[in-house]
Short mmCIF file of C-alpha atoms and ligand atoms in Angstrom, two decimals:
data_model
loop_
_atom_site.label_atom_id
_atom_site.label_comp_id
_atom_site.label_asym_id
_atom_site.label_seq_id
_atom_site.Cartn_x
_atom_site.Cartn_y
_atom_site.Cartn_z
CA MET K 901 10.14 -3.28 -10.28
CA ASP K 902 9.04 -6.22 -8.52
CA LYS K 903 12.12 -8.10 -8.15
CA THR K 904 13.96 -4.90 -5.68
CA ASN K 905 18.20 -5.22 -7.45
CA LEU K 906 18.82 -4.96 -3.34
CA GLN K 907 21.39 -7.30 -1.17
CA LEU K 908 19.69 -7.18 2.56
CA THR K 909 21.88 -10.10 4.32
CA LEU K 910 22.68 -10.58 8.12
CA ASP K 911 26.59 -10.11 9.66
CA THR K 912 26.57 -11.14 13.18
CA ARG K 913 30.15 -10.19 13.62
CA PRO K 914 30.94 -7.14 15.68
CA PHE K 915 29.67 -3.63 13.74
CA ALA K 916 33.01 -2.24 14.68
CA PHE K 917 34.98 -4.06 12.48
CA LEU K 918 32.26 -4.06 9.73
CA GLU K 919 33.57 -2.18 6.45
CA ALA K 920 31.37 0.32 4.24
CA GLU K 921 31.07 3.37 3.21
CA ALA K 922 28.64 3.36 6.63
CA LEU K 923 27.64 2.51 9.19
CA VAL K 924 24.19 4.64 10.36
CA THR K 925 22.43 3.56 13.62
CA TYR K 926 19.31 6.34 15.42
CA ILE K 927 19.38 8.38 18.06
CA PHE K 928 16.78 9.15 21.02
CA ASP K 929 15.41 12.10 21.86
CA GLU K 930 16.94 11.80 25.81
CA PRO K 931 19.20 13.94 28.48
CA ASP K 932 21.42 11.60 27.76
CA PRO K 933 21.67 10.22 24.24
CA ILE K 934 25.02 8.51 24.79
CA GLN K 935 23.95 5.19 25.84
CA GLY K 936 24.25 1.27 25.42
CA ARG K 937 25.77 1.06 21.37
CA LEU K 938 26.58 4.66 20.71
CA ALA K 939 28.40 4.44 24.23
CA GLU K 940 30.59 1.60 22.18
CA ILE K 941 31.09 3.79 19.46
CA ASP K 942 31.23 6.66 21.84
CA SER K 943 34.70 5.06 23.64
CA SER K 944 36.69 3.87 20.25
CA ALA K 945 35.78 7.38 19.28
CA ASN K 946 37.96 9.26 22.07
CA GLY K 947 34.40 10.86 23.41
CA LEU K 948 32.94 12.37 19.39
CA LEU K 949 29.66 11.07 20.44
CA LYS K 950 28.97 12.97 23.54
CA ARG K 951 31.22 15.62 22.54
CA ILE K 952 29.26 15.50 19.55
CA ALA K 953 25.43 15.32 21.47
CA GLY K 954 27.18 17.74 24.30
CA SER K 955 27.20 21.21 21.71
CA GLY K 956 22.45 19.78 20.56
CA GLU K 957 24.47 19.31 16.12
CA ALA K 958 22.88 15.92 17.64
CA THR K 959 19.44 16.22 19.31
CA GLY K 960 17.93 12.57 18.40
CA LYS K 961 14.60 14.59 16.72
CA THR K 962 12.84 12.71 14.67
CA LEU K 963 14.92 11.99 11.15
CA GLU K 964 17.65 14.87 12.55
CA PHE K 965 20.32 13.23 9.79
CA THR K 966 23.82 13.90 11.59
CA LEU K 967 26.72 12.88 9.35
CA ILE K 968 30.10 12.74 10.72
CA HIS K 969 33.40 11.41 8.38
CA ALA K 970 36.13 9.04 9.60
CA PRO K 971 34.82 8.27 12.41
CA GLY K 972 37.37 6.38 14.84
CA GLY K 973 37.13 3.48 16.12
CA LEU K 974 34.87 2.11 12.87
CA LYS K 975 36.15 0.34 10.00
CA ALA K 976 33.05 1.77 8.38
CA SER K 977 34.26 5.06 6.22
CA ARG K 978 31.10 7.17 7.92
CA LEU K 979 29.11 7.06 10.32
CA LEU K 980 25.33 8.62 10.75
CA LEU K 981 22.92 8.85 13.19
CA VAL K 982 19.38 9.39 12.96
CA GLY K 983 17.33 10.91 15.20
CA ALA K 984 14.17 8.74 16.14
CA GLY K 985 12.43 10.46 18.83
CA LYS K 986 11.19 10.33 22.42
CA ARG K 987 12.28 6.81 23.77
CA GLU K 988 8.66 6.07 25.17
CA GLN K 989 7.15 6.95 21.58
CA PHE K 990 9.66 4.38 19.51
CA THR K 991 7.75 2.15 17.41
CA GLY K 992 8.43 -0.93 14.14
CA ALA K 993 7.08 2.19 11.72
CA ILE K 994 9.24 4.59 12.93
CA LEU K 995 12.13 3.00 12.50
CA ARG K 996 11.22 1.71 9.03
CA ARG K 997 10.63 5.66 7.96
CA ILE K 998 14.23 6.06 9.60
CA ALA K 999 15.85 2.86 8.01
CA GLY K 1000 14.78 4.54 4.60
CA ALA K 1001 15.76 8.20 4.74
CA ALA K 1002 19.54 6.79 6.30
CA LEU K 1003 18.53 4.76 2.06
CA ARG K 1004 17.93 7.62 0.40
CA TYR K 1005 19.74 10.33 2.42
CA LEU K 1006 22.66 7.80 1.26
CA LYS K 1007 22.09 7.52 -2.38
CA SER K 1008 21.11 10.73 -3.23
CA ARG K 1009 25.46 11.29 -1.31
CA SER K 1010 26.38 8.57 -4.51
CA VAL K 1011 27.21 6.09 -1.41
CA LYS K 1012 26.13 2.71 -2.64
CA ASN K 1013 26.91 0.46 0.25
CA PHE K 1014 25.86 0.51 3.91
CA ALA K 1015 25.69 -1.52 7.42
CA PHE K 1016 22.72 -0.25 10.17
CA LEU K 1017 23.26 -1.04 13.71
CA ILE K 1018 20.36 -2.07 15.58
CA ARG K 1019 19.83 -0.35 18.94
CA GLU K 1020 19.73 -2.09 21.67
CA GLY K 1021 17.59 -4.80 23.22
CA ALA K 1022 14.96 -4.36 20.15
CA ALA K 1023 12.95 -6.85 20.09
CA ILE K 1024 14.43 -9.61 16.97
CA GLY K 1025 11.46 -10.93 14.46
CA ASP K 1026 9.43 -7.07 13.86
CA ASN K 1027 13.07 -5.00 14.00
CA ALA K 1028 14.33 -6.88 11.05
CA GLN K 1029 11.09 -6.20 9.35
CA ALA K 1030 10.24 -3.30 10.00
CA LEU K 1031 13.63 -2.74 8.15
CA ALA K 1032 13.37 -5.03 5.67
CA GLU K 1033 9.99 -2.80 4.19
CA GLY K 1034 12.00 0.89 5.20
CA PHE K 1035 15.12 0.46 3.18
CA ILE K 1036 13.57 -1.79 -0.11
CA THR K 1037 9.60 0.16 -0.09
CA ALA K 1038 12.70 3.99 0.02
CA ASN K 1039 14.31 2.25 -2.77
CA PHE K 1040 12.23 2.48 -5.29
CA GLU K 1041 12.04 5.65 -7.18
CA THR K 1042 9.17 6.19 -10.46
CA ASP K 1043 12.29 8.07 -12.89
CA LYS K 1044 10.90 4.66 -15.23
CA TYR K 1045 10.54 7.34 -18.32
CA LYS K 1046 13.19 8.95 -17.55
CA THR K 1047 15.95 8.16 -20.70
CA GLU K 1048 18.66 10.52 -18.07
CA LYS K 1049 18.04 8.07 -13.92
CA LYS K 1050 19.38 9.98 -10.86
CA ASN K 1051 23.07 10.42 -12.17
CA GLY K 1052 23.11 6.10 -11.81
CA LYS K 1053 22.73 6.82 -8.05
CA GLU K 1054 22.22 3.57 -6.21
CA ILE K 1055 22.28 0.41 -3.39
CA HIS K 1056 23.35 -1.82 -4.06
CA SER K 1057 23.73 -3.19 -0.42
CA VAL K 1058 22.93 -3.08 3.16
CA VAL K 1059 24.36 -4.78 5.86
CA LEU K 1060 21.97 -5.37 9.00
CA THR K 1061 24.17 -5.74 12.27
CA GLY K 1062 23.75 -6.05 15.88
CA TYR K 1063 22.18 -8.46 15.90
CA SER K 1064 23.70 -11.98 18.07
CA ASP K 1065 24.42 -15.40 16.82
CA SER K 1066 20.68 -16.72 18.49
CA GLU K 1067 19.07 -13.44 17.50
CA LYS K 1068 20.26 -14.70 13.48
CA ALA K 1069 17.46 -17.18 12.83
CA ALA K 1070 14.39 -15.03 14.08
CA ALA K 1071 16.35 -11.83 12.39
CA GLU K 1072 16.73 -14.12 9.19
CA LYS K 1073 12.88 -14.61 9.15
CA GLY K 1074 11.53 -11.16 9.65
CA LEU K 1075 14.43 -9.90 6.35
CA ALA K 1076 12.99 -12.54 4.99
CA VAL K 1077 9.12 -11.97 5.45
CA GLY K 1078 9.81 -8.28 4.93
CA LYS K 1079 11.32 -8.69 1.61
CA VAL K 1080 8.32 -9.87 0.28
CA ILE K 1081 6.28 -7.83 1.71
CA ALA K 1082 8.00 -4.61 0.68
CA GLU K 1083 8.63 -6.20 -3.19
CA SER K 1084 4.62 -6.84 -3.60
CA GLN K 1085 4.77 -3.04 -2.06
CA ASN K 1086 6.84 -1.59 -5.08
CA PHE K 1087 4.53 -4.67 -7.52
CA THR K 1088 1.95 -2.69 -6.93
CA ARG K 1089 3.56 1.02 -7.45
CA ASP K 1090 5.48 -0.15 -9.95
CA LEU K 1091 1.66 -0.22 -11.70
CA VAL K 1092 0.19 2.37 -10.00
CA ASN K 1093 2.87 4.48 -11.66
CA GLU K 1094 2.58 3.59 -14.97
CA PRO K 1095 0.08 6.10 -17.25
CA SER K 1096 -3.01 5.21 -18.13
CA ASN K 1097 -1.89 4.81 -22.13
CA VAL K 1098 0.15 2.37 -21.42
CA LEU K 1099 -1.73 0.44 -18.72
CA THR K 1100 -5.11 -0.37 -19.95
CA PRO K 1101 -7.55 -3.39 -18.20
CA ARG K 1102 -6.08 -5.48 -20.64
CA VAL K 1103 -2.11 -4.51 -20.02
CA LEU K 1104 -3.30 -5.52 -16.32
CA ALA K 1105 -4.80 -8.24 -17.24
CA GLU K 1106 -2.15 -9.22 -18.04
CA LYS K 1107 0.70 -8.44 -15.99
CA ALA K 1108 -1.60 -9.89 -12.91
CA GLN K 1109 -1.91 -12.95 -15.29
CA VAL K 1110 2.02 -13.33 -15.31
CA MET K 1111 2.79 -12.62 -12.02
CA ALA K 1112 -0.39 -15.23 -10.64
CA LYS K 1113 1.52 -17.98 -12.85
CA GLU K 1114 5.21 -16.60 -10.65
CA ALA K 1115 3.49 -17.59 -7.61
CA GLY K 1116 1.85 -20.40 -7.92
CA LEU K 1117 -2.20 -18.32 -8.68
CA ALA K 1118 -4.31 -19.92 -10.06
CA VAL K 1119 -5.56 -16.99 -12.16
CA ASP K 1120 -9.36 -16.29 -14.46
CA ILE K 1121 -9.39 -13.36 -16.46
CA LEU K 1122 -13.01 -12.45 -17.47
CA ASP K 1123 -13.25 -10.47 -21.20
CA GLU K 1124 -15.60 -8.11 -22.57
CA LYS K 1125 -17.91 -11.65 -23.85
CA ARG K 1126 -18.09 -13.20 -20.38
CA ILE K 1127 -18.10 -9.92 -17.98
CA ALA K 1128 -21.76 -9.34 -20.85
CA GLU K 1129 -23.09 -13.16 -20.64
CA LEU K 1130 -22.56 -12.78 -16.61
CA LYS K 1131 -24.73 -9.70 -16.96
CA MET K 1132 -22.24 -7.57 -15.37
CA GLY K 1133 -24.82 -4.22 -16.55
CA ALA K 1134 -21.99 -1.85 -13.55
CA LEU K 1135 -19.31 -2.47 -14.69
CA LEU K 1136 -20.44 -2.38 -18.64
CA SER K 1137 -21.31 0.50 -18.00
CA VAL K 1138 -18.96 2.61 -17.29
CA ALA K 1139 -16.49 0.73 -19.96
CA GLN K 1140 -19.33 1.51 -22.39
CA GLY K 1141 -17.82 4.42 -23.12
CA SER K 1142 -14.37 3.33 -23.85
CA ALA K 1143 -12.44 2.06 -27.11
CA GLU K 1144 -10.31 -0.43 -24.32
CA PRO K 1145 -12.15 -3.68 -23.50
CA PRO K 1146 -12.73 -4.32 -19.93
CA ARG K 1147 -11.62 -7.12 -17.35
CA MET K 1148 -12.39 -8.91 -14.28
CA ILE K 1149 -9.83 -9.95 -12.48
CA VAL K 1150 -9.72 -12.95 -10.26
CA ILE K 1151 -6.69 -14.39 -8.53
CA THR K 1152 -7.58 -17.66 -6.17
CA TYR K 1153 -5.12 -18.88 -3.13
CA THR K 1154 -5.74 -21.98 -1.84
CA PRO K 1155 -3.99 -22.95 1.42
CA THR K 1156 -2.70 -26.73 1.05
CA ASN K 1157 -4.72 -27.29 3.54
CA ALA K 1158 -7.84 -26.23 3.50
CA LYS K 1159 -11.45 -27.24 3.96
CA PRO K 1160 -14.83 -26.97 2.69
CA ASP K 1161 -16.02 -24.96 4.84
CA ALA K 1162 -13.95 -22.07 6.25
CA PRO K 1163 -14.13 -18.99 5.63
CA VAL K 1164 -12.39 -17.28 2.38
CA ILE K 1165 -12.07 -13.79 2.09
CA GLY K 1166 -11.98 -11.43 -0.40
CA LEU K 1167 -9.78 -8.81 -1.83
CA VAL K 1168 -11.33 -6.24 -4.07
CA GLY K 1169 -9.94 -3.53 -5.55
CA LYS K 1170 -11.46 -0.42 -8.07
CA ALA K 1171 -8.70 -0.28 -11.20
CA VAL K 1172 -10.33 2.27 -13.28
CA THR K 1173 -7.17 3.01 -15.66
CA PHE K 1174 -7.82 6.78 -15.84
CA ASP K 1175 -10.75 8.28 -14.31
CA THR K 1176 -11.81 10.65 -17.30
CA GLY K 1177 -14.82 12.00 -15.06
CA GLY K 1178 -16.86 10.88 -18.52
CA ILE K 1179 -19.61 12.85 -19.91
CA SER K 1180 -20.06 14.13 -15.95
CA ILE K 1181 -16.63 15.12 -17.56
CA LYS K 1182 -13.15 16.34 -14.08
CA PRO K 1183 -12.11 20.49 -14.60
CA ALA K 1184 -8.57 19.53 -16.92
CA ASP K 1185 -6.49 20.93 -13.97
CA GLY K 1186 -4.57 17.47 -11.83
CA MET K 1187 -6.41 15.26 -14.46
CA GLU K 1188 -3.83 13.30 -14.26
CA LYS K 1189 -3.47 12.07 -11.90
CA MET K 1190 -6.60 9.75 -12.58
CA LYS K 1191 -3.69 7.60 -14.06
CA TYR K 1192 -3.75 6.30 -10.35
CA ASP K 1193 -7.17 5.59 -10.25
CA MET K 1194 -6.61 1.88 -10.46
CA ALA K 1195 -5.04 1.70 -7.27
CA GLY K 1196 -7.84 -0.12 -4.91
CA GLY K 1197 -7.20 -3.11 -7.05
CA ALA K 1198 -3.42 -2.62 -7.79
CA THR K 1199 -2.89 -3.24 -3.93
CA MET K 1200 -4.76 -6.41 -3.60
CA LEU K 1201 -3.22 -7.61 -6.48
CA GLY K 1202 0.18 -6.89 -4.67
CA ALA K 1203 -2.21 -8.26 -1.42
CA ILE K 1204 -2.21 -11.65 -3.00
CA ARG K 1205 1.66 -11.61 -4.42
CA ALA K 1206 2.47 -12.37 -1.14
CA LEU K 1207 0.29 -14.10 0.80
CA ALA K 1208 1.40 -16.37 -1.93
CA ALA K 1209 4.49 -16.15 -0.54
CA LEU K 1210 3.59 -16.69 3.34
CA LYS K 1211 1.77 -19.08 3.08
CA PRO K 1212 -1.42 -17.70 5.49
CA ASN K 1213 -3.90 -21.00 6.46
CA VAL K 1214 -7.14 -19.16 4.75
CA LYS K 1215 -8.23 -18.90 1.02
CA VAL K 1216 -8.74 -15.57 -0.31
CA ILE K 1217 -10.39 -14.45 -2.82
CA CYS K 1218 -9.36 -11.62 -5.36
CA VAL K 1219 -11.22 -9.53 -8.59
CA VAL K 1220 -10.16 -6.24 -9.81
CA PRO K 1221 -12.46 -5.14 -12.23
CA SER K 1222 -10.88 -3.02 -14.34
CA THR K 1223 -12.43 -0.06 -16.77
CA GLU K 1224 -11.01 3.22 -18.14
CA ASN K 1225 -13.72 5.40 -17.40
CA MET K 1226 -14.35 8.18 -20.81
CA PRO K 1227 -17.41 10.44 -21.96
CA GLY K 1228 -18.29 9.86 -26.32
CA GLY K 1229 -20.69 8.78 -28.32
CA LYS K 1230 -20.99 5.97 -26.74
CA ALA K 1231 -20.50 6.98 -22.89
CA GLN K 1232 -23.06 6.91 -20.34
CA LYS K 1233 -25.30 9.43 -19.31
CA PRO K 1234 -26.87 11.24 -16.16
CA GLY K 1235 -29.88 9.56 -15.40
CA ASP K 1236 -29.55 6.62 -16.86
CA ILE K 1237 -30.44 3.20 -15.76
CA GLN K 1238 -28.29 0.32 -15.10
CA THR K 1239 -29.15 -3.18 -14.06
CA SER K 1240 -26.65 -4.68 -12.40
CA MET K 1241 -25.60 -7.84 -11.71
CA SER K 1242 -26.89 -8.45 -8.70
CA GLY K 1243 -30.96 -7.20 -10.07
CA LYS K 1244 -30.71 -4.16 -8.55
CA THR K 1245 -30.81 -1.31 -10.71
CA ILE K 1246 -28.80 2.45 -10.90
CA GLU K 1247 -29.41 5.46 -11.43
CA VAL K 1248 -26.97 6.80 -12.67
CA LEU K 1249 -26.95 10.56 -11.25
CA ASN K 1250 -23.02 11.38 -12.14
CA THR K 1251 -20.62 9.50 -14.92
CA ASP K 1252 -18.11 9.88 -12.40
CA ALA K 1253 -19.43 8.59 -9.11
CA GLU K 1254 -18.14 5.07 -11.39
CA GLY K 1255 -15.63 3.33 -9.09
CA ARG K 1256 -18.81 2.49 -7.26
CA LEU K 1257 -20.56 0.89 -10.25
CA ILE K 1258 -17.38 -1.96 -10.90
CA LEU K 1259 -17.52 -2.74 -6.97
CA ALA K 1260 -20.67 -3.20 -7.58
CA ASP K 1261 -20.83 -5.64 -9.64
CA ALA K 1262 -17.35 -7.86 -8.51
CA VAL K 1263 -18.70 -7.62 -4.65
CA HIS K 1264 -22.01 -9.92 -5.73
CA TYR K 1265 -19.57 -11.87 -7.83
CA ALA K 1266 -16.75 -12.29 -5.91
CA LYS K 1267 -20.22 -13.35 -3.29
CA GLN K 1268 -20.74 -15.66 -5.99
CA LEU K 1269 -17.24 -16.93 -5.67
CA GLY K 1270 -18.59 -18.22 -1.76
CA VAL K 1271 -15.78 -15.49 0.06
CA THR K 1272 -17.89 -14.21 3.47
CA HIS K 1273 -15.59 -11.59 4.57
CA ILE K 1274 -15.71 -9.15 2.26
CA VAL K 1275 -11.92 -6.30 2.52
CA ASP K 1276 -12.49 -4.16 -0.41
CA ALA K 1277 -10.26 -0.80 -1.52
CA ALA K 1278 -10.77 2.30 -3.72
CA THR K 1279 -9.40 5.24 -4.70
CA LEU K 1280 -13.25 6.42 -4.51
CA THR K 1281 -13.85 9.79 -3.02
CA GLY K 1282 -11.82 13.16 -3.50
CA ALA K 1283 -14.55 13.56 -0.22
CA ILE K 1284 -11.96 12.33 2.39
CA VAL K 1285 -9.21 14.10 1.44
CA VAL K 1286 -11.33 16.33 2.86
CA ALA K 1287 -12.70 14.61 5.39
CA LEU K 1288 -9.01 12.66 6.23
CA ALA K 1289 -6.32 14.57 4.29
CA ASN K 1290 -2.90 12.03 2.41
CA ILE K 1291 -2.60 10.51 5.74
CA ASN K 1292 -5.38 8.39 6.71
CA VAL K 1293 -6.97 5.13 5.38
CA GLY K 1294 -10.91 6.28 5.21
CA VAL K 1295 -11.74 2.98 6.73
CA PHE K 1296 -15.68 1.44 6.86
CA GLY K 1297 -17.49 -1.33 7.53
CA SER K 1298 -20.22 -2.94 7.81
CA ASP K 1299 -19.34 -5.61 11.44
CA GLN K 1300 -17.62 -4.41 13.52
CA PRO K 1301 -15.56 -7.16 14.28
CA TRP K 1302 -14.50 -7.17 11.65
CA THR K 1303 -13.28 -4.06 11.25
CA ASP K 1304 -11.45 -4.11 14.52
CA LYS K 1305 -9.31 -6.89 12.89
CA LEU K 1306 -8.73 -4.65 10.43
CA LEU K 1307 -7.95 -1.28 12.33
CA ALA K 1308 -5.80 -4.15 14.38
CA SER K 1309 -4.15 -5.32 11.89
CA ALA K 1310 -3.38 -1.40 10.73
CA LYS K 1311 -1.74 -0.67 13.66
CA ALA K 1312 0.37 -3.52 14.04
CA THR K 1313 1.52 -2.75 10.08
CA GLY K 1314 1.91 1.07 10.76
CA GLU K 1315 -0.38 2.74 8.76
CA LYS K 1316 -2.84 4.83 9.73
CA MET K 1317 -6.80 4.05 9.23
CA TRP K 1318 -9.46 5.77 10.73
CA GLN K 1319 -13.52 5.12 11.46
CA MET K 1320 -15.32 6.84 9.51
CA PRO K 1321 -19.42 5.82 10.91
CA MET K 1322 -21.59 4.66 9.30
CA ASP K 1323 -25.16 5.45 10.39
CA ASP K 1324 -28.45 3.98 9.08
CA GLU K 1325 -29.41 7.95 8.05
CA TYR K 1326 -26.96 7.80 5.44
CA ARG K 1327 -28.49 5.25 3.75
CA GLU K 1328 -31.11 7.40 2.39
CA PHE K 1329 -28.80 9.88 0.69
CA ILE K 1330 -28.49 6.23 -2.57
CA LYS K 1331 -32.39 5.78 -2.19
CA GLY K 1332 -33.48 6.23 -6.07
CA SER K 1333 -35.74 8.08 -7.12
CA PHE K 1334 -36.21 6.09 -10.30
CA ALA K 1335 -34.80 2.69 -9.80
CA ASP K 1336 -32.83 0.99 -6.21
CA ILE K 1337 -30.80 3.06 -5.78
CA GLN K 1338 -28.68 6.31 -7.02
CA ASN K 1339 -24.35 6.20 -7.56
CA ILE K 1340 -24.31 10.00 -6.14
CA GLY K 1341 -26.17 11.11 -2.08
CA SER K 1342 -28.52 13.24 -2.31
CA GLY K 1343 -28.61 14.18 0.87
CA LYS K 1344 -25.71 17.31 1.45
CA GLY K 1345 -22.07 15.89 1.92
CA GLY K 1346 -20.89 12.56 3.13
CA GLY K 1347 -19.79 12.01 -0.63
CA SER K 1348 -17.17 9.04 1.39
CA ILE K 1349 -19.55 7.43 3.50
CA THR K 1350 -22.82 7.18 0.93
CA GLY K 1351 -20.00 5.46 -1.88
CA ALA K 1352 -19.64 3.54 0.38
CA TRP K 1353 -23.18 2.84 1.51
CA PHE K 1354 -23.77 2.53 -2.16
CA ILE K 1355 -21.52 -0.74 -2.38
CA ARG K 1356 -21.95 -2.27 1.02
CA GLU K 1357 -25.89 -2.06 -0.60
CA PHE K 1358 -23.61 -5.22 -2.85
CA ALA K 1359 -22.26 -6.62 0.18
CA GLY K 1360 -25.28 -7.65 1.94
CA ASP K 1361 -25.21 -9.41 5.17
CA THR K 1362 -21.43 -10.61 4.31
CA PRO K 1363 -18.75 -8.88 6.40
CA TRP K 1364 -17.86 -5.89 4.46
CA ILE K 1365 -15.10 -3.64 4.74
CA HIS K 1366 -14.12 -0.31 2.56
CA LEU K 1367 -10.87 1.72 2.70
CA ASP K 1368 -11.21 5.00 0.48
CA ILE K 1369 -7.57 5.44 -0.68
CA ALA K 1370 -8.10 8.35 -2.10
CA GLY K 1371 -6.24 11.08 -0.34
CA THR K 1372 -3.00 8.46 0.74
CA ALA K 1373 -2.67 6.03 -2.06
CA TRP K 1374 0.02 8.94 -4.19
CA ASN K 1375 1.72 11.14 -2.11
CA ASP K 1376 2.12 14.53 -3.72
CA ASP K 1377 5.62 15.00 -2.97
CA ALA K 1378 8.58 13.32 -1.74
CA LYS K 1379 9.05 11.88 2.15
CA PRO K 1380 12.89 11.29 3.69
CA TRP K 1381 10.79 7.77 3.21
CA LEU K 1382 9.57 7.27 0.05
CA ALA K 1383 9.74 8.73 -3.37
CA LYS K 1384 6.80 10.82 -5.06
CA GLY K 1385 4.64 8.84 -6.49
CA PRO K 1386 1.99 6.50 -5.43
CA THR K 1387 2.45 4.20 -1.44
CA GLY K 1388 1.33 1.26 -1.91
CA VAL K 1389 -0.97 2.07 0.97
CA ALA K 1390 -2.90 -0.76 2.92
CA LEU K 1391 -1.06 -3.96 1.23
CA ARG K 1392 0.16 -4.25 4.62
CA THR K 1393 -1.95 -4.47 7.09
CA LEU K 1394 -3.99 -6.87 4.57
CA VAL K 1395 -1.09 -8.66 4.79
CA HIS K 1396 -1.66 -8.82 8.24
CA LEU K 1397 -4.81 -9.55 8.39
CA VAL K 1398 -5.49 -12.04 6.70
CA GLN K 1399 -1.72 -13.49 8.07
CA SER K 1400 -3.26 -13.45 11.35
CA PHE K 1401 -7.28 -14.84 10.33
N1 BES O 2972 -11.36 8.40 -8.54
C1 BES O 2972 -12.43 9.43 -7.87
C2 BES O 2972 -12.15 9.92 -6.45
C3 BES O 2972 -11.11 10.51 -6.63
C4 BES O 2972 -10.81 11.92 -6.04
C5 BES O 2972 -9.62 10.23 -6.29
C6 BES O 2972 -9.44 12.45 -6.00
C7 BES O 2972 -8.44 10.44 -5.57
C8 BES O 2972 -8.90 12.06 -5.75
C9 BES O 2972 -13.62 9.19 -8.07
O1 BES O 2972 -14.06 8.06 -9.54
C10 BES O 2972 -15.01 10.52 -8.41
O2 BES O 2972 -14.95 11.32 -9.00
N2 BES O 2972 -15.84 10.72 -7.54
C11 BES O 2972 -17.06 11.43 -7.23
C12 BES O 2972 -18.26 10.86 -6.02
C13 BES O 2972 -19.02 13.23 -6.73
C14 BES O 2972 -18.50 12.71 -8.32
C15 BES O 2972 -19.78 11.98 -5.90
C16 BES O 2972 -15.45 12.48 -5.68
O3 BES O 2972 -15.14 12.17 -5.13
O4 BES O 2972 -15.92 14.15 -6.90
ZN1 ZN O 2973 -14.58 9.67 -11.27
ZN1 ZN O 2974 -12.73 7.02 -9.83
#
């Protein structure tokens, strides 16, 4: 599902003459909404749009749909107006959602192709990119294992229109970049969607290897033997309870004109293919969702897949530790003391706080491989859902300039992220009684922050950011622009961050 079967093309001919099952455009919530291109349509349709807006049927409220059949003056058989909210508040993020929501709206009505009309005065390349991202991510369905698909409903092609010949090159470029990013996001979502009986650490590593080969990236898969030789005791402690062996996936992107002393970005992602909690077992209710506990790793794999095609000027190393977290006769137990690859000893007070354990060794190993800047992504804590719900990604950083860069990339790509505090006082919570550190906080509350502090201990002086995506990597309900299930959140931000480094 990494290659989209949706045809996305650009057509600079006058939009009124485009033959399509529908022409889609958007309408702002403003006193006189029939302006610019809407006024053009209106005049050839004998004032139809002014009447619909005047009657209060189409208001421009965000994601309100108005479907008009057989509009006069257009070759398209339908006109779909999507509400875009206030013009002053309009952003690329809103355009992306409008594009996605329009695709899903028309798909559910058995439409197979449509044209999307960009409104007058839009910034060309960025908007074409947002449109491509919106369409391709919206077209992703999580019905892989359903033997009866959605009645075979499928969108085959979308044509972008409203661009002039002089805007064509910039728009084509934006479209191509958007395709790469969205297809990579769907690659991530496809991995996250896989159930844990299919996607074991070994299978994840195989899929990562295939992707890397296809993308022209260097790949090194560490099996359980090499993991043991390297003394990755924290990763092994989580894996010891499982019949499935762990893997450490390492993928490297090297730019063509790489300089020896240039910075290297490390993308580290938690990939627990199923988290039962281990001996500190989770309640049965909702446990099935823990197949998405590998979303951080899948996000990093998707990000480096996109970067391989976009060719930024900076070296990137992706490190993804993968294991199951299972109870059993060989599983680690609360109170066990483990020695991490760094040599730091860890008292495992709760076997369900396993993400930070595997990230400890992954972050240390990434540093050994030469990374100078780290970002990790993990479905790390339930506490981040309490703090930020399913709206914002929790951002934790050890270096404010590096963190600010990431926050700027999040803003630019329309992903909601919120920085959390990392005061030294929280570090006291994980001081060990019988070992160097303990894997859960002894204070009350602040569970996401103590989790972050634990990982930070292994990043040391290397500028480091941690993204807690436990609340945002999975949509419990479908959105108008996105299917229920994996979201692929943070990938766009990470790609932007590397590209703007
Ligand atoms: N994978 C979970 C975090 C999680 C919880 C992700 C809910 C998505 C939804 C993680 O391994 C975990 O179990 N964390 C514990 C930490 C606690 C024991 C300190 C948690 O959040 O309860
Ligand atoms: Zn856990
Ligand atoms: Zn977990």
